Coordinates of C-alpha atoms in Angstrom, one line a residue:
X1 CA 0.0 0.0 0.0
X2 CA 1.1 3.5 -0.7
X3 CA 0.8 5.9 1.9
X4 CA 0.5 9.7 0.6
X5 CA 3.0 12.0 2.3
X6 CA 2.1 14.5 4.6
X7 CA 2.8 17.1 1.5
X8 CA 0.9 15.5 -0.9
X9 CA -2.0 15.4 2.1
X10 CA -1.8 19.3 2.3
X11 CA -2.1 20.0 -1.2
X12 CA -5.3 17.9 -1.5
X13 CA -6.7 19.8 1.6
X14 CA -5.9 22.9 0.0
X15 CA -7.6 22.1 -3.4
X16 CA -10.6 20.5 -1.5
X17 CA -11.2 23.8 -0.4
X18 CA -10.7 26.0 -2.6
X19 CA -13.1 23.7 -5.1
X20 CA -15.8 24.3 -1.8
X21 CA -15.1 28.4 -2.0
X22 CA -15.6 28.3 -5.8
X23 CA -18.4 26.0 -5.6
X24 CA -20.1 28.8 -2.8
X25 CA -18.9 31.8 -4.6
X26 CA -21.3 30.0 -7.8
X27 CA -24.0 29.4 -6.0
X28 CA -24.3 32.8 -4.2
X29 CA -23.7 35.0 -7.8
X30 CA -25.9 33.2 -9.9
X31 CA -28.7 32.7 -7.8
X32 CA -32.3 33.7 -8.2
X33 CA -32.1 36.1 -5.2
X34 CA -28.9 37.6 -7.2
X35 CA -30.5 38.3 -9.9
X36 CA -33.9 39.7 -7.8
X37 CA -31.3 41.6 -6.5
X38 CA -29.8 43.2 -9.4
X39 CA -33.2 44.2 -11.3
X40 CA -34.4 45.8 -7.9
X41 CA -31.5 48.4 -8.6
X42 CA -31.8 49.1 -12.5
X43 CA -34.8 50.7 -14.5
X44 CA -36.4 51.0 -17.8
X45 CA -36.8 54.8 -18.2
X46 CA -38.9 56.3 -21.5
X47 CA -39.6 60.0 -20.9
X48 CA -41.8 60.7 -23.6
X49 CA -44.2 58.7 -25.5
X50 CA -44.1 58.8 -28.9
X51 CA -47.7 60.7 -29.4
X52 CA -46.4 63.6 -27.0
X53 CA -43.9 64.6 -29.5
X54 CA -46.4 66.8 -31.5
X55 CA -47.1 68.3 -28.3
X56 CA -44.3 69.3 -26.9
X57 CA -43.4 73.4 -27.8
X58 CA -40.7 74.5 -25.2
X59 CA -37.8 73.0 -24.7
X60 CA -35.7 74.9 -21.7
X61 CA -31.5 73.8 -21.4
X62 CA -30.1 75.0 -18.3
X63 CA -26.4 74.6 -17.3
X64 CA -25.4 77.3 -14.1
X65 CA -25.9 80.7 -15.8
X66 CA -26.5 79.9 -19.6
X67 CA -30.0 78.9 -20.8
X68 CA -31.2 78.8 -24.1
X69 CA -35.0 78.2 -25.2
X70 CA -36.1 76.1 -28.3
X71 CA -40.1 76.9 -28.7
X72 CA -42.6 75.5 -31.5
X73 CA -44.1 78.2 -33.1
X74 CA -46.5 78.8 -36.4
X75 CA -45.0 75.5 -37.7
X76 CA -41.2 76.6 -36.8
X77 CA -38.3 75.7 -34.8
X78 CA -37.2 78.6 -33.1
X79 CA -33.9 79.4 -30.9
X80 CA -33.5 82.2 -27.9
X81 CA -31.0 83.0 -25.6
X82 CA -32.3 83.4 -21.6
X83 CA -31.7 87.2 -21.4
X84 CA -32.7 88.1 -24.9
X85 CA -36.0 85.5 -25.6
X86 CA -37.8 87.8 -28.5
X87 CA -34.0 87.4 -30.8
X88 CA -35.2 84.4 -32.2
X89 CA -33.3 82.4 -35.2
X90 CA -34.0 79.1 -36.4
X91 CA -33.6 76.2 -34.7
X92 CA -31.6 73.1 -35.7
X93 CA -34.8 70.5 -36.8
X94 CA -32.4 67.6 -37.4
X95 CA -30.8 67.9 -33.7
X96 CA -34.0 67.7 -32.8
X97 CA -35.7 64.9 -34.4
X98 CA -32.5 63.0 -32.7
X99 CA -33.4 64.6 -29.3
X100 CA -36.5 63.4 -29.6
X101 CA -36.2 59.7 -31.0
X102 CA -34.0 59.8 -27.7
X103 CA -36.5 60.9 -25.4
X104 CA -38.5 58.6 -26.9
X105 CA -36.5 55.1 -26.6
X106 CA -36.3 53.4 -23.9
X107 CA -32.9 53.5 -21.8
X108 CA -31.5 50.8 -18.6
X109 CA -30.3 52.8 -15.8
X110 CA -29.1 51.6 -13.1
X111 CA -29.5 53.0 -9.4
X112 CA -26.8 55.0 -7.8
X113 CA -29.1 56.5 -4.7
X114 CA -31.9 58.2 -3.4
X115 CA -32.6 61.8 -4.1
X116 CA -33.3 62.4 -0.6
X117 CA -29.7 61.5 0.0
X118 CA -27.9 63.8 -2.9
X119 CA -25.5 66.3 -2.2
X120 CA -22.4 67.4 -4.6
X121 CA -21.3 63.8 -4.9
X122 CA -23.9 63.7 -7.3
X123 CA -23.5 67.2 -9.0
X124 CA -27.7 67.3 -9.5
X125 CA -27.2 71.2 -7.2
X126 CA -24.1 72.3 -8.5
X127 CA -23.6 74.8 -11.3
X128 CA -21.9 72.2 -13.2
X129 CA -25.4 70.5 -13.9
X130 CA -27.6 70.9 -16.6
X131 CA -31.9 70.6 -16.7
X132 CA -33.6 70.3 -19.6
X133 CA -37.1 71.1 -18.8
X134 CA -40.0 69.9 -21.6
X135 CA -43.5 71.7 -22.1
X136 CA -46.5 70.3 -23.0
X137 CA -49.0 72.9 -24.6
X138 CA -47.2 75.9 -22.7
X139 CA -47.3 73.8 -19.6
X140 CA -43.9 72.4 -17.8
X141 CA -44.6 68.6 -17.3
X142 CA -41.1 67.4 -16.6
X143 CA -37.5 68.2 -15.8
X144 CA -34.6 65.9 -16.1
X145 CA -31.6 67.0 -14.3
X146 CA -27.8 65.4 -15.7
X147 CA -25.4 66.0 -12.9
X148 CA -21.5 65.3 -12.2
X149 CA -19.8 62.1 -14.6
X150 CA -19.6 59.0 -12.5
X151 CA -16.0 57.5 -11.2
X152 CA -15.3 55.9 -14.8
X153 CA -16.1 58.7 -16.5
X154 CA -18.9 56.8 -18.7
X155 CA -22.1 57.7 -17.3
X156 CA -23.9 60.6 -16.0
X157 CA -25.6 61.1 -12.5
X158 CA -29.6 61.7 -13.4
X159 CA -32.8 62.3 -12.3
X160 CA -35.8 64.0 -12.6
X161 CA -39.5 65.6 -11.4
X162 CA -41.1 61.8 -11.8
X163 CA -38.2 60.1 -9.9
X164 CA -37.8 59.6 -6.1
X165 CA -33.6 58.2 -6.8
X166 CA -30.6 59.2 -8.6
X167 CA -29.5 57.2 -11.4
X168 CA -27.0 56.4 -13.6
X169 CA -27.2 58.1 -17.6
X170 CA -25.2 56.9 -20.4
X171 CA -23.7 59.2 -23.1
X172 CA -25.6 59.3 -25.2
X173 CA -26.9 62.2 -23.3
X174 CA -24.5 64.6 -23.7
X175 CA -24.7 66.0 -26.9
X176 CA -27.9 67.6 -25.8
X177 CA -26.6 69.2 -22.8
X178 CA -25.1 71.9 -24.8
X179 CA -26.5 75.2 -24.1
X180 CA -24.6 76.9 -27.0
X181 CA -25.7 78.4 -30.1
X182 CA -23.4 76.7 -31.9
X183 CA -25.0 73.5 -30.6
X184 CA -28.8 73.9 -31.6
X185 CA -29.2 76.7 -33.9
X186 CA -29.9 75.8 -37.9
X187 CA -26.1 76.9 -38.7
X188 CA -26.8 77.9 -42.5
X189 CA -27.5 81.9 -42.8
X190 CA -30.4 80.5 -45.6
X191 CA -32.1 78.5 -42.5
X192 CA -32.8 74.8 -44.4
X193 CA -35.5 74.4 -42.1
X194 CA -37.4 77.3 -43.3
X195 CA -36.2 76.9 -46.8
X196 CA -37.6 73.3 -47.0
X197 CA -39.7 72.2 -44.4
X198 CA -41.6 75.8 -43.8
X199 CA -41.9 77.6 -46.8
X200 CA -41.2 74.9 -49.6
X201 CA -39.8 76.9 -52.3
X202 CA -38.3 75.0 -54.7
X203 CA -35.3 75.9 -56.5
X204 CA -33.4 79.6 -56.5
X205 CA -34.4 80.9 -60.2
X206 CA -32.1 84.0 -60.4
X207 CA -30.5 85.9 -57.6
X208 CA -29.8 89.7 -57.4
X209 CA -26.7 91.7 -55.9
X210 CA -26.5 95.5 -54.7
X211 CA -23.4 96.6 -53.3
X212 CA -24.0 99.9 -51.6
X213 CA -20.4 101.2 -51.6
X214 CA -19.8 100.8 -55.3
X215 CA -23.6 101.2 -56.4
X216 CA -23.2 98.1 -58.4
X217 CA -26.1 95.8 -59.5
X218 CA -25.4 91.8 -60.5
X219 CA -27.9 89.6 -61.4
X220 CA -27.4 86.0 -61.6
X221 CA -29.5 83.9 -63.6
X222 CA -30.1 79.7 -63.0
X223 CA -30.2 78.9 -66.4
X224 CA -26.4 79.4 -66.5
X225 CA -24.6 76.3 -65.0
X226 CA -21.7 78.6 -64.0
X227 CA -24.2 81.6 -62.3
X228 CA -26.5 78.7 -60.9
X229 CA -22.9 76.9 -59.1
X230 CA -22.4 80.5 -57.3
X231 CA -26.3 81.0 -56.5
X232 CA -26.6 77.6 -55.2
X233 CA -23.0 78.3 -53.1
X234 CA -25.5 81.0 -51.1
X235 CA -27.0 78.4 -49.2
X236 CA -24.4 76.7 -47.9
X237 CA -22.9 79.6 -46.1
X238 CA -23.5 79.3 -42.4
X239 CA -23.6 81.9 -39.7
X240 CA -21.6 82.3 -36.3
X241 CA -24.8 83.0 -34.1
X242 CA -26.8 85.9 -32.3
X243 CA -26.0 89.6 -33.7
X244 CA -24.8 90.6 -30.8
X245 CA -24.3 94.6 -29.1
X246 CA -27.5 95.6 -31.6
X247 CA -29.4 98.6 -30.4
X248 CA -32.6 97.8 -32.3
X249 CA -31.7 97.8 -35.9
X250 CA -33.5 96.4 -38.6
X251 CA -32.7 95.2 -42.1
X252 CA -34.3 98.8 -43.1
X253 CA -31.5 100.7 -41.9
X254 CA -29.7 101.9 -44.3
X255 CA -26.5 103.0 -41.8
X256 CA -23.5 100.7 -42.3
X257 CA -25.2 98.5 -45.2
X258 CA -22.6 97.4 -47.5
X259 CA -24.7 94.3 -49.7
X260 CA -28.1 93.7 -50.6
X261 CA -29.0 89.8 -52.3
X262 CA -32.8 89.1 -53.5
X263 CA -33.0 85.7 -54.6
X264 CA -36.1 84.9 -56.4
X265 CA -37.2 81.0 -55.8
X266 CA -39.4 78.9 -57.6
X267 CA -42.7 79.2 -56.5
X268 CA -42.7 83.0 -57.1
X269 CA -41.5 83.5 -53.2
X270 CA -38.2 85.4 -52.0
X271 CA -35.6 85.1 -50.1
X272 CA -33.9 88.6 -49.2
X273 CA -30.3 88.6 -47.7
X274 CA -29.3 92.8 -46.1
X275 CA -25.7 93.1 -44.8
X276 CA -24.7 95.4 -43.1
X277 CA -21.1 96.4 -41.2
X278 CA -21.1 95.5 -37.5
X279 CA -21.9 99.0 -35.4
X280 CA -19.4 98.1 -32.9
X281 CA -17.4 95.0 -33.7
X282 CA -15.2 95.3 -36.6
X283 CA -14.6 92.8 -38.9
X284 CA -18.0 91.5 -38.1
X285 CA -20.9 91.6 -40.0
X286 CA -24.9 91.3 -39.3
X287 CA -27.2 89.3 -41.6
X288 CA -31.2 90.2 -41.7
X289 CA -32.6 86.9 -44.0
X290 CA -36.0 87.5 -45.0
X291 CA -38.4 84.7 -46.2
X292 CA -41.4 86.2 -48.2
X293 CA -43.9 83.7 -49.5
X294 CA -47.1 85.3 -51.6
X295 CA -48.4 81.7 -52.2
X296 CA -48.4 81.1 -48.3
X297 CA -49.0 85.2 -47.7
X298 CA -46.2 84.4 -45.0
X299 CA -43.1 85.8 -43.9
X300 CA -39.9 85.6 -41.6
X301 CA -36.9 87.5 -40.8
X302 CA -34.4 86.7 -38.1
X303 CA -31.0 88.4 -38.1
X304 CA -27.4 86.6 -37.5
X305 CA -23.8 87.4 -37.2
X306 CA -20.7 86.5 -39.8
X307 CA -17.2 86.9 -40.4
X308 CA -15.0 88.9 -42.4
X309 CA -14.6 85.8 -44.4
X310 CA -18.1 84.9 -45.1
X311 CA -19.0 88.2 -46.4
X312 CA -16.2 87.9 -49.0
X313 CA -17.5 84.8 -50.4
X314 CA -20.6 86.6 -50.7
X315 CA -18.6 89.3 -52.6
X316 CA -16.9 86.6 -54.5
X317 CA -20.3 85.0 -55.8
X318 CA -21.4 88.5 -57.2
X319 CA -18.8 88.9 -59.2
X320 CA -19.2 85.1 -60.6
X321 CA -16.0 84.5 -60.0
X322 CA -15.1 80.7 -60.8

């Protein structure tokens, strides 16, 4: 008979137990009461139904002292800042269709505490957080409220009006937290949302240029592929924002105007462009954009701010120049 040495009796101990700690270890993660255990801690969360969407006509975003106010009006998108809310340009519609199919979808959070129990751990009543607050009809309905980035720098704390705990956001989130102008506002000067969803105005026909300081007149005509490649360069310019340090003026002031463009579109309707020199910031200029529709007997104007640069594009395109 062979009789195992004391060594060879410890090592089988050892391994005995360790296969009993593993065997444990199994039993106690992937138990029923584990898993209980985990769901009680996570949550579905859908903030909107789908059928609220055409409801919803005031979006607030609020992050310490910036806020900006996306509101629904005669069929329009339309961005303010807090301190200024009757400067209104248009708003970014494709943003907000994503914003929306967001708020919409259903997201798996999981719980991080209780909102009796939140304090700057959390960041939800610090000025780094950010509430976006959604209205129904003119009526606030519901705030959600993104604080401080978790430990791994992944997720977001959250809550909201409708939640009694704190929770844990993904992402995802975060390009919507943006209270910038930059971040929501339609960026082309020739707002697409107007041009295409609003007014419908089919394609730029001819387009005409005034230059006040030389009293030259250009008109551009669609039928010529060349002229048509310039008139069609129009729309993609894009704006840097607000006009700021304006004391009430208008596109009918005729101080500091330096271009005039009329474009004529297809359906009869125009689209008027009036530039002016920036009163007290040089090198910048202001924008008034006028849609003017007979056929809906409708119109909108919004004014925006551009570079030095921008305007001698414009310049460039009056003078056709290839």
């Amino acid at each position: 008979m062979i009789n195992p040495s004391k060594k060879t009796m410890k090592i089988t101990y050892g391994l005995a137990g360790l296969l009993t700690l593993i065997f444990i270890l199994t039993i106690t993660v992937f138990s029923p009461a584990s898993t209980v255990n985990k769901k009680r801690y996570s949550i579905q969360l859908q903030f909107i139904h789908e059928a609220d969407i055409s409801n919803i006509d005031i979006i607030t975003i609020q992050h310490g002292d910036s806020a900006i106010i996306l509101s629904r009006s005669d069929n329009m998108w339309l961005l303010a800042n807090q301190n200024d809310v009757n400067d209104k340009i248009p708003a970014d519609v494709q943003k907000l269709k994503s914003f929306f199919i967001l708020l919409a979808s259903k997201h798996a959070m999981a719980k991080a505490g209780n909102t009796a129990d939140k304090d700057n751990s959390y960041g939800l009543d610090t000025e780094e957080s950010t509430t976006i607050t959604l209205y129904k009809n003119g009526l606030a309905y519901q705030s959600l409220n993104f604080g401080a980035l978790n430990f791994s720098q992944t997720q977001r704390y959250f809550t909201s009006t409708e939640l009694k705990s704190v929770f844990l956001a993904g992402q995802e989130f975060d390009a919507f937290l943006k209270t910038s102008v930059t971040a929501w506002a339609d960026p082309y000067i020739i707002s697409t949302q107007l041009l295409n969803d609003v007014f419908s105005m089919g394609l730029a026909q001819t387009a005409d240029f005034y230059d006040y300081k030389k009293n030259q007149n250009t008109t551009l005509t669609s039928s010529d592929k060349e002229e048509n490649k310039s008139i069609q360069k129009l729309f993609d310019l894009r704006h840097g924002g607000f006009a700021l340090d304006l004391q009430n003026q208008s596109a009918n002031d005729q101080q500091n105007k330096v271009l005039a463009v009329k474009i004529q579109m297809g359906d009869k309707s125009q689209i008027n462009l009036d530039i002016s020199e920036h009163p007290t910031i040089e090198n910048e200029y202001i924008v008034f954009t006028t849609f003017n529709s007979q056929r809906l007997e409708k119109s909108f104007s919004y004014k925006t701010q551009i570079s030095a640069w921008t305007y001698s594009k414009i310049s460039e395109m009056m003078l056709n120049t290839k």
